[in-house]
Amino acid sequence: MDYLGPVPARLVLYLPHRPEGLASFAHAPSAQAVIAANSNHWRKIVTLLAKVACPVAEDWRSFRDDHLFAQTALCFSPTLKTGDGWHWVAGQANLQRFTSLDQDARGLPEDGGIAVDWARRVLLSPYPDYRQLSNQRVSLIRGVLAQAGFYDGLGC
């Protein structure tokens, strides 16, 4: 099983490993199920995904708990899914798995650790962990998505 969430999704976060118990909650994915079946590490991942994807930044907690997998998805294979959504490849080691990824991402002037390929809707960032993906970096990513119209008309 290489995918968790809606097809298509507005934002797909690509990761190199799967959460424990994936098959048990794949039919009805929820942040609570992912967190309950896994360690604190997965709580951080789904929380950072919610902080990025939530239409209103301050409402990320309720978005995570009630709407996360209605709008976003997790993908564990190194191939971009088709669709009009955004592709978020997190972590340098993870990016190296994408051997056929033809992207032209450019580092942001504010933080070269975050890069964007506007044409392909590909976002490259550090791994979603609080030490590597700080609130400041989350704000930069939200700025990129806002500039692209990601949050326009998006409600919970």
CSV table of C-alpha atoms in Angstrom, one decimal:
chain,number,residue,atom,x,y,z
A,1,MET,CA,0.0,0.0,0.0
A,2,ASP,CA,1.6,3.2,-1.2
A,3,TYR,CA,-1.1,5.9,-0.6
A,4,LEU,CA,-3.3,7.2,2.1
A,5,GLY,CA,-6.0,9.8,1.4
A,6,PRO,CA,-8.2,11.1,-1.4
A,7,VAL,CA,-7.5,10.7,-5.1
A,8,PRO,CA,-7.0,13.3,-6.3
A,9,ALA,CA,-5.7,15.4,-3.4
A,10,ARG,CA,-5.0,19.1,-3.2
A,11,LEU,CA,-1.6,18.4,-1.6
A,12,VAL,CA,0.3,15.1,-1.5
A,13,LEU,CA,3.1,14.7,0.9
A,14,TYR,CA,5.7,12.1,-0.2
A,15,LEU,CA,7.6,10.2,2.5
A,16,PRO,CA,10.0,7.3,2.4
A,17,HIS,CA,8.3,5.1,4.9
A,18,ARG,CA,4.8,4.1,5.9
A,19,PRO,CA,3.0,4.4,9.2
A,20,GLU,CA,2.4,1.2,11.2
A,21,GLY,CA,-1.1,-0.3,10.6
A,22,LEU,CA,-1.6,1.5,7.3
A,23,ALA,CA,-3.9,-1.2,6.0
A,24,SER,CA,-6.2,-1.0,9.0
A,25,PHE,CA,-7.1,2.7,8.5
A,26,ALA,CA,-6.6,3.1,4.8
A,27,HIS,CA,-10.3,2.7,4.1
A,28,ALA,CA,-11.2,5.6,6.4
A,29,PRO,CA,-8.0,7.6,6.9
A,30,SER,CA,-7.8,10.0,9.8
A,31,ALA,CA,-5.0,11.8,11.6
A,32,GLN,CA,-6.2,10.3,14.9
A,33,ALA,CA,-5.9,6.7,13.5
A,34,VAL,CA,-2.4,7.4,12.2
A,35,ILE,CA,-1.3,8.9,15.5
A,36,ALA,CA,-2.9,6.2,17.6
A,37,ALA,CA,-1.3,3.4,15.7
A,38,ASN,CA,2.2,5.0,15.6
A,39,SER,CA,4.7,7.0,17.6
A,40,ASN,CA,5.1,10.7,18.3
A,41,HIS,CA,7.1,10.9,15.1
A,42,TRP,CA,3.8,10.4,13.1
A,43,ARG,CA,2.0,13.0,15.2
A,44,LYS,CA,4.6,15.5,14.2
A,45,ILE,CA,4.2,14.6,10.5
A,46,VAL,CA,0.4,14.9,10.4
A,47,THR,CA,0.6,18.1,12.5
A,48,LEU,CA,3.0,19.7,10.1
A,49,LEU,CA,0.9,18.6,7.1
A,50,ALA,CA,-2.1,20.2,8.8
A,51,LYS,CA,-0.2,23.4,9.5
A,52,VAL,CA,0.7,23.7,5.8
A,53,ALA,CA,-2.6,22.6,4.3
A,54,CYS,CA,-5.1,24.3,6.6
A,55,PRO,CA,-6.9,27.2,4.9
A,56,VAL,CA,-6.7,29.3,8.1
A,57,ALA,CA,-3.3,28.9,9.7
A,58,GLU,CA,-4.6,29.2,13.3
A,59,ASP,CA,-7.2,26.5,12.8
A,60,TRP,CA,-4.7,23.7,12.0
A,61,ARG,CA,-5.7,21.6,15.1
A,62,SER,CA,-9.3,21.2,14.0
A,63,PHE,CA,-8.3,20.8,10.4
A,64,ARG,CA,-5.9,18.0,11.4
A,65,ASP,CA,-8.5,16.2,13.4
A,66,ASP,CA,-11.5,16.7,11.2
A,67,HIS,CA,-10.5,17.4,7.6
A,68,LEU,CA,-6.8,16.5,6.9
A,69,PHE,CA,-7.4,13.4,4.8
A,70,ALA,CA,-10.3,15.0,2.9
A,71,GLN,CA,-7.9,17.5,1.3
A,72,THR,CA,-4.4,15.9,1.6
A,73,ALA,CA,-2.7,12.6,1.1
A,74,LEU,CA,0.4,10.7,2.0
A,75,CYS,CA,2.3,8.8,-0.7
A,76,PHE,CA,5.1,6.4,0.0
A,77,SER,CA,6.2,5.6,-3.6
A,78,PRO,CA,8.9,7.8,-5.4
A,79,THR,CA,6.6,8.7,-8.3
A,80,LEU,CA,4.5,11.8,-8.5
A,81,LYS,CA,0.7,11.1,-8.7
A,82,THR,CA,-1.2,12.7,-11.5
A,83,GLY,CA,-3.7,15.5,-10.9
A,84,ASP,CA,-3.8,19.2,-10.4
A,85,GLY,CA,-2.7,19.2,-6.8
A,86,TRP,CA,0.6,20.1,-5.2
A,87,HIS,CA,3.4,17.6,-4.7
A,88,TRP,CA,5.4,18.0,-1.5
A,89,VAL,CA,8.6,15.9,-1.4
A,90,ALA,CA,10.1,16.1,2.1
A,91,GLY,CA,13.7,15.3,3.0
A,92,GLN,CA,16.8,15.2,1.0
A,93,ALA,CA,17.2,11.4,1.3
A,94,ASN,CA,13.6,11.0,0.2
A,95,LEU,CA,14.1,13.2,-2.9
A,96,GLN,CA,17.0,11.0,-4.0
A,97,ARG,CA,14.5,8.1,-4.4
A,98,PHE,CA,12.8,10.1,-7.1
A,99,THR,CA,15.2,9.1,-9.9
A,100,SER,CA,12.8,10.0,-12.7
A,101,LEU,CA,11.6,13.3,-11.2
A,102,ASP,CA,12.0,15.9,-13.9
A,103,GLN,CA,11.7,19.0,-11.9
A,104,ASP,CA,13.1,22.5,-12.1
A,105,ALA,CA,12.8,23.6,-8.5
A,106,ARG,CA,14.5,26.8,-7.4
A,107,GLY,CA,15.4,27.6,-3.8
A,108,LEU,CA,13.4,30.4,-2.1
A,109,PRO,CA,15.5,33.6,-1.6
A,110,GLU,CA,14.4,33.6,2.1
A,111,ASP,CA,15.5,30.0,2.6
A,112,GLY,CA,17.3,27.9,0.0
A,113,GLY,CA,16.3,24.7,2.0
A,114,ILE,CA,12.8,25.1,0.5
A,115,ALA,CA,12.5,24.9,-3.3
A,116,VAL,CA,9.6,25.2,-5.7
A,117,ASP,CA,9.0,24.1,-9.3
A,118,TRP,CA,6.0,26.3,-10.1
A,119,ALA,CA,5.2,24.7,-13.4
A,120,ARG,CA,5.0,21.1,-12.0
A,121,ARG,CA,3.6,22.2,-8.6
A,122,VAL,CA,6.5,20.5,-6.8
A,123,LEU,CA,7.6,21.7,-3.4
A,124,LEU,CA,10.8,20.4,-1.9
A,125,SER,CA,11.5,20.9,1.8
A,126,PRO,CA,13.3,19.4,4.7
A,127,TYR,CA,11.8,16.4,6.4
A,128,PRO,CA,8.6,17.2,8.4
A,129,ASP,CA,10.1,17.3,11.8
A,130,TYR,CA,10.0,20.3,14.1
A,131,ARG,CA,13.8,20.6,14.2
A,132,GLN,CA,14.0,20.7,10.4
A,133,LEU,CA,10.7,22.3,9.5
A,134,SER,CA,10.3,25.1,11.9
A,135,ASN,CA,7.3,27.4,12.2
A,136,GLN,CA,9.2,29.9,10.1
A,137,ARG,CA,9.7,27.4,7.3
A,138,VAL,CA,6.0,26.4,7.6
A,139,SER,CA,5.1,30.1,7.1
A,140,LEU,CA,7.3,30.2,4.0
A,141,ILE,CA,5.7,27.1,2.5
A,142,ARG,CA,2.2,28.6,3.3
A,143,GLY,CA,3.3,31.7,1.5
A,144,VAL,CA,4.3,29.7,-1.6
A,145,LEU,CA,1.0,27.9,-1.6
A,146,ALA,CA,-1.0,31.1,-1.0
A,147,GLN,CA,0.8,32.8,-4.0
A,148,ALA,CA,-0.2,29.8,-6.1
A,149,GLY,CA,-3.9,30.2,-5.0
A,150,PHE,CA,-3.9,26.9,-3.1
A,151,TYR,CA,-6.1,28.3,-0.3
A,152,ASP,CA,-8.6,30.1,-2.6
A,153,GLY,CA,-12.0,28.7,-2.1
A,154,LEU,CA,-10.7,26.0,0.2
A,155,GLY,CA,-12.9,25.5,3.2
A,156,CYS,CA,-13.1,22.9,6.0
